[in-house]
């Protein structure tokens, strides 16, 4: 078995607790991983004035993957924590795909109670490097009555083509259905362009059934008819909002994983839960570690260790279905560590069997 070198950035709040559990679960199925922890966080920002050192990107570049907890905590403005670590890493390592699987896991209670695991199994492919999250813009005449704020979006041909093509490839491997999130009725330059790229690439994939929906209607579709959806592709902002919505209609943010993927594998990909540092429950030991454990399973899968990834996934499903060990967000009384350890033990049994 090969040895992997994986960097962890536990970050802030519950990011620290859930990352410890995810590391333990990976160790249970994949012995010999060499972990290196980086304590880059808001605490470090308050001490040093930077979320990560100036050579942060170079220090991470040689790793096989990165497991990120969450960054952001009261006391440091969110745009500083986000633009000081998360966004620079995604861009430096060309992690232009943000993959966000949304599944109704066995034994969890969804907002859509009558739906079953077969009805809700969606993969959100979010553009992760440009779009609405751009640094272009500024404030003209600040503080004056004629104040003007400009926030530009950036849609490049390369950026649109590569994310849409990636989504078609994933749809081909799954149910063969792809829905594109648009808003061409409101955003009259960027979204018609996005749509034209989508239509051009769709012609290369006649076997994939396509739809284009305005993002507001698509939000309603996720709640009302999740069974009609398989893979969704969206811009940076649309993909971000849709995936929190989708997580909320399944069992909540404590269950939703995410991967920042560099499909060319010339730099490390980075895996994290969809949720943030949850300051409201930080330090209490009650965060649900499942989202981060499933993010670690996506990481193990991307490393090529399919059996180990499948063991983690099955362990999570079995433990949730049995229902005796649950964190408070799932209606139980277990701690983060109790649930993490239960999943790790089960995964270790499954990988051997
Ligand atoms: P959040 O995801 O941290 O929390 C939202 C709500 O969900 C809270 O009530 C929280 O208790 C609950 N929750 C989240 N994860 C949970 C878990 N594993 N188990 C049980 N309950 C859970 O979002 P919020 O409050 O908007 O952001 C807090 C901080 O995290 C901010 O500084 C924000 O910028 C940062 N953040 C960082 C992200 C990242 O590093 N990728 C992503 C999202 C937010
Ligand atoms: Mg989000």
XYZ file of C-alpha atoms and ligand atoms in Angstrom:
398
model
C 0.000 0.000 0.000
C 1.339 3.431 -0.877
C 1.980 6.085 1.724
C 0.213 9.418 1.403
C 1.325 12.783 2.721
C -1.713 14.801 3.732
C -1.791 18.341 5.134
C -4.481 19.301 7.635
C -5.619 22.848 8.402
C -8.116 22.378 11.259
C -8.724 26.170 11.398
C -11.303 27.615 13.751
C -14.171 26.586 16.026
C -15.628 23.146 15.367
C -13.304 22.774 12.362
C -10.684 21.618 14.871
C -12.937 18.970 16.504
C -14.393 17.494 13.323
C -10.997 17.326 11.592
C -9.566 15.273 14.485
C -12.396 12.745 14.014
C -11.930 12.601 10.223
C -8.188 11.925 10.648
C -8.979 9.098 13.058
C -11.443 7.524 10.605
C -8.948 7.681 7.718
C -6.274 6.082 9.946
C -8.741 3.271 10.670
C -9.017 2.293 6.992
C -5.737 3.498 5.487
C -2.739 2.810 7.734
C 0.502 4.756 7.332
C -0.819 8.128 6.162
C 1.688 10.814 7.090
C -0.242 13.821 8.454
C 1.180 17.334 8.796
C -0.899 19.863 10.708
C -0.836 23.612 10.014
C -2.314 25.844 12.738
C -3.437 28.584 10.303
C -6.548 30.202 11.731
C -8.176 33.410 12.969
C -6.214 32.993 16.204
C -3.013 33.085 14.156
C -4.334 36.153 12.306
C -4.864 38.005 15.574
C -1.298 37.108 16.631
C 0.550 37.708 13.355
C -1.717 39.763 11.091
C -2.000 36.992 8.471
C -4.241 33.929 8.131
C -1.296 31.967 6.734
C 2.414 32.684 6.199
C 3.526 34.381 2.965
C 4.941 31.065 1.705
C 1.776 29.127 2.676
C 1.033 28.012 -0.880
C 4.593 26.707 -1.429
C 4.488 24.808 1.856
C 1.319 22.974 0.834
C 2.171 22.407 -2.823
C 3.971 19.078 -2.346
C 1.216 17.303 -0.400
C -1.041 14.645 -1.935
C -4.167 16.347 -0.519
C -5.328 18.906 2.018
C -8.033 18.370 4.646
C -9.449 21.701 5.780
C -11.673 22.242 8.834
C -13.259 25.698 8.629
C -11.908 29.208 8.861
C -13.699 32.231 10.251
C -14.498 33.304 13.795
C -16.055 36.313 15.532
C -13.344 38.928 16.038
C -11.988 38.622 12.482
C -14.182 39.874 9.614
C -15.293 37.020 7.328
C -13.842 38.576 4.180
C -10.405 38.533 5.826
C -10.530 34.870 6.838
C -11.983 33.830 3.476
C -9.709 35.868 1.216
C -6.673 35.273 3.478
C -6.724 31.479 3.191
C -9.580 29.644 1.520
C -9.877 31.533 -1.751
C -6.102 31.956 -2.351
C -5.557 28.189 -1.866
C -8.438 27.241 -4.179
C -7.006 29.506 -6.878
C -3.277 28.761 -6.384
C -3.936 25.035 -6.769
C -6.421 25.429 -9.675
C -9.149 23.701 -7.654
C -11.711 25.004 -10.109
C -14.271 22.316 -9.328
C -16.181 22.403 -6.057
C -17.946 19.038 -5.776
C -20.826 18.881 -3.327
C -22.732 15.608 -3.065
C -26.171 15.890 -1.444
C -27.707 12.644 -0.247
C -30.413 11.707 2.142
C -28.461 9.382 4.458
C -30.165 6.371 6.045
C -31.643 7.024 9.474
C -31.550 10.818 9.209
C -34.673 12.893 9.189
C -35.026 15.268 6.282
C -37.130 18.375 5.942
C -38.660 16.288 3.121
C -39.723 13.525 5.490
C -41.598 11.375 3.014
C -38.703 11.160 0.598
C -36.312 8.212 0.680
C -32.628 7.823 -0.130
C -33.557 6.970 -3.760
C -35.405 10.273 -4.199
C -32.570 12.509 -3.170
C -29.086 11.900 -4.532
C -27.744 15.030 -6.192
C -24.211 16.083 -7.114
C -23.637 19.837 -7.198
C -20.708 20.941 -9.356
C -19.847 24.484 -8.375
C -17.433 26.715 -10.318
C -14.744 27.521 -7.750
C -12.297 29.994 -9.247
C -14.037 33.017 -10.808
C -17.586 34.235 -11.517
C -19.258 36.474 -8.978
C -16.476 36.063 -6.377
C -14.012 38.498 -7.889
C -11.775 41.209 -6.537
C -12.662 43.572 -9.370
C -14.591 46.637 -8.359
C -14.368 49.320 -5.765
C -16.025 52.193 -3.988
C -16.092 55.499 -5.822
C -16.662 58.685 -3.816
C -16.805 56.843 -0.476
C -18.828 58.527 2.217
C -20.337 61.098 -0.162
C -23.940 61.236 -1.305
C -22.822 60.238 -4.816
C -21.107 57.094 -3.464
C -20.984 54.250 -6.054
C -20.055 50.614 -5.342
C -19.041 48.320 -8.204
C -18.586 44.540 -7.808
C -17.696 42.926 -11.125
C -18.250 39.302 -12.129
C -15.686 37.484 -14.253
C -16.755 34.707 -16.634
C -13.958 33.414 -18.869
C -14.336 31.051 -21.797
C -11.805 28.659 -20.245
C -13.444 28.852 -16.825
C -16.971 28.178 -18.107
C -15.960 25.450 -20.546
C -13.890 23.416 -18.100
C -16.470 23.370 -15.288
C -19.377 22.579 -17.605
C -17.424 19.811 -19.313
C -16.481 18.372 -15.905
C -20.177 18.324 -14.948
C -21.118 16.505 -18.180
C -18.478 13.863 -17.406
C -19.888 13.319 -13.892
C -23.451 13.140 -15.277
C -22.320 10.471 -17.726
C -20.986 8.358 -14.812
C -24.217 8.785 -12.831
C -27.822 8.966 -14.043
C -27.024 10.871 -17.233
C -28.975 14.017 -16.349
C -27.489 17.504 -16.006
C -29.232 20.727 -14.973
C -27.502 24.104 -15.415
C -28.312 26.952 -13.018
C -28.816 30.205 -14.895
C -30.413 33.597 -14.331
C -30.299 34.977 -17.840
C -33.453 36.999 -17.245
C -31.719 39.122 -14.600
C -27.986 38.984 -15.314
C -28.090 39.928 -18.967
C -24.391 39.604 -19.889
C -22.845 36.840 -17.837
C -25.700 34.323 -17.793
C -26.583 34.315 -21.507
C -22.852 33.721 -22.058
C -22.846 30.838 -19.527
C -25.929 29.404 -21.296
C -24.286 29.602 -24.720
C -21.232 27.697 -23.453
C -23.545 25.115 -21.870
C -25.424 24.600 -25.139
C -22.211 24.314 -27.161
C -20.763 21.666 -24.833
C -24.092 19.830 -24.585
C -23.758 19.068 -28.313
C -20.667 16.954 -27.441
C -22.724 14.853 -24.995
C -25.884 13.755 -26.841
C -26.293 10.894 -24.335
C -26.763 13.311 -21.406
C -30.239 14.763 -20.850
C -29.980 18.509 -20.158
C -32.075 21.235 -18.567
C -31.439 24.903 -17.886
C -33.322 26.470 -15.001
C -33.268 29.883 -13.425
C -31.572 29.542 -10.084
C -34.605 30.702 -8.093
C -36.848 28.096 -9.722
C -34.112 25.506 -9.291
C -34.010 26.276 -5.551
C -37.715 25.445 -5.395
C -37.184 22.305 -7.524
C -34.632 20.953 -5.012
C -37.282 21.161 -2.300
C -40.331 20.085 -4.315
C -38.962 17.528 -6.816
C -35.449 16.443 -5.797
C -35.978 13.158 -7.660
C -35.938 15.020 -10.982
C -32.356 16.169 -10.344
C -29.086 14.279 -10.763
C -26.086 16.569 -11.430
C -26.383 20.361 -11.126
C -23.737 22.748 -12.504
C -23.633 26.349 -11.334
C -21.431 29.412 -11.111
C -19.486 30.187 -7.949
C -22.316 32.121 -6.225
C -25.216 29.978 -7.453
C -23.427 26.721 -6.557
C -22.629 28.064 -3.093
C -26.202 29.035 -2.271
C -27.802 25.930 -3.795
C -25.525 23.611 -1.828
C -26.403 25.132 1.558
C -30.074 24.867 0.619
C -29.644 21.265 -0.480
C -27.749 20.435 2.723
C -30.522 21.964 4.796
C -33.292 19.908 3.140
C -31.355 16.713 3.857
C -30.246 16.322 7.443
C -28.563 19.713 7.832
C -25.069 21.144 7.560
C -23.563 18.536 9.882
C -23.884 15.933 7.094
C -22.753 17.780 3.944
C -19.211 17.214 2.548
C -17.353 19.103 -0.171
C -14.204 18.754 -2.291
C -12.172 21.474 -4.018
C -10.831 19.462 -6.926
C -7.930 20.049 -9.276
C -8.904 17.528 -11.990
C -5.430 17.716 -13.602
C -3.785 16.564 -10.355
C -0.814 18.903 -10.800
C -1.504 20.432 -7.357
C -3.222 19.083 -4.226
C -7.015 19.027 -4.010
C -8.579 20.222 -0.751
C -11.469 18.612 1.122
C -13.741 20.238 3.702
C -17.254 20.131 5.123
C -19.758 22.600 3.646
C -20.333 24.064 7.117
C -18.220 26.735 8.813
C -16.703 27.030 12.289
C -20.108 27.225 14.072
C -19.128 29.672 16.837
C -22.519 29.099 18.507
C -21.568 25.516 19.450
C -17.741 25.758 19.366
C -15.893 24.344 22.380
C -18.835 22.216 23.529
C -17.729 18.949 21.919
C -21.117 18.393 20.262
C -20.445 19.207 16.580
C -21.498 16.490 14.152
C -18.280 15.087 12.587
C -20.080 13.270 9.714
C -19.703 16.066 7.109
C -15.943 16.200 7.669
C -15.667 12.388 7.746
C -17.499 12.173 4.388
C -15.176 14.905 3.026
C -12.259 12.705 4.131
C -13.886 9.768 2.284
C -13.999 11.891 -0.911
C -10.293 12.615 -0.341
C -9.440 8.927 0.098
C -11.404 8.127 -3.082
C -9.527 10.813 -5.011
C -6.229 9.298 -3.834
C -7.384 6.149 -5.635
C -8.181 4.092 -2.499
C -11.695 3.046 -3.496
C -12.131 0.218 -0.973
C -11.083 2.416 1.934
C -13.410 5.228 0.787
C -16.322 2.811 0.406
C -15.668 1.445 3.922
C -15.925 4.950 5.417
C -19.097 5.684 3.475
C -20.716 2.412 4.551
C -19.651 2.892 8.158
C -21.325 6.328 8.221
C -24.543 4.944 6.673
C -24.697 1.954 9.035
C -24.023 3.948 12.192
C -26.615 6.582 11.212
C -29.183 3.927 10.272
C -28.756 2.160 13.645
C -29.336 5.501 15.323
C -28.011 4.778 18.816
C -25.050 7.179 18.547
C -26.155 10.614 17.335
C -25.032 14.162 17.996
C -27.614 16.735 19.217
C -28.244 18.166 15.703
C -29.619 14.694 14.810
C -31.692 14.504 17.977
C -29.215 12.502 20.083
C -26.915 13.127 23.035
C -23.573 11.774 21.751
C -20.442 13.911 21.620
C -18.326 14.600 18.528
C -15.745 12.083 19.777
C -18.262 9.331 20.547
C -19.759 9.485 17.052
C -16.309 9.774 15.419
C -14.954 6.781 17.310
C -18.022 4.660 16.537
C -17.629 5.370 12.812
C -13.864 4.740 12.917
C -14.317 1.341 14.597
C -17.017 0.318 12.133
C -14.926 1.462 9.151
C -11.963 -0.576 10.403
C -14.171 -3.713 10.609
C -15.636 -3.108 7.145
C -12.336 -2.516 5.364
C -11.042 -5.867 6.573
C -14.165 -7.761 5.536
P -21.806 27.588 10.088
O -21.859 26.535 9.037
O -20.561 27.649 10.882
O -23.045 27.398 11.101
C -24.414 27.501 10.684
C -25.320 26.762 11.683
O -25.187 25.333 11.480
C -24.960 27.018 13.154
O -26.142 27.099 13.923
C -24.150 25.800 13.540
O -24.221 25.471 14.910
C -24.774 24.691 12.688
N -23.732 23.694 12.336
C -22.758 23.845 11.381
N -21.983 22.758 11.343
C -22.444 21.898 12.275
C -22.044 20.597 12.713
N -20.994 19.968 12.166
N -22.755 20.005 13.706
C -23.822 20.613 14.250
N -24.257 21.837 13.896
C -23.577 22.484 12.914
O -22.076 29.003 9.341
P -21.951 30.497 9.903
O -22.425 30.560 11.310
O -22.573 31.329 8.857
O -20.398 30.840 9.858
C -19.526 30.778 10.987
C -18.118 31.104 10.539
O -17.627 30.093 9.664
C -18.008 32.422 9.770
O -16.814 33.064 10.173
C -17.918 31.993 8.317
O -17.245 32.897 7.481
C -17.140 30.690 8.447
N -17.355 29.763 7.325
C -16.247 29.131 6.838
C -16.365 28.216 5.827
C -15.115 27.523 5.357
O -14.080 27.594 5.983
N -15.191 26.819 4.258
C -17.662 27.892 5.215
C -18.784 28.580 5.828
C -18.617 29.495 6.846
Mg -21.304 28.125 1.577
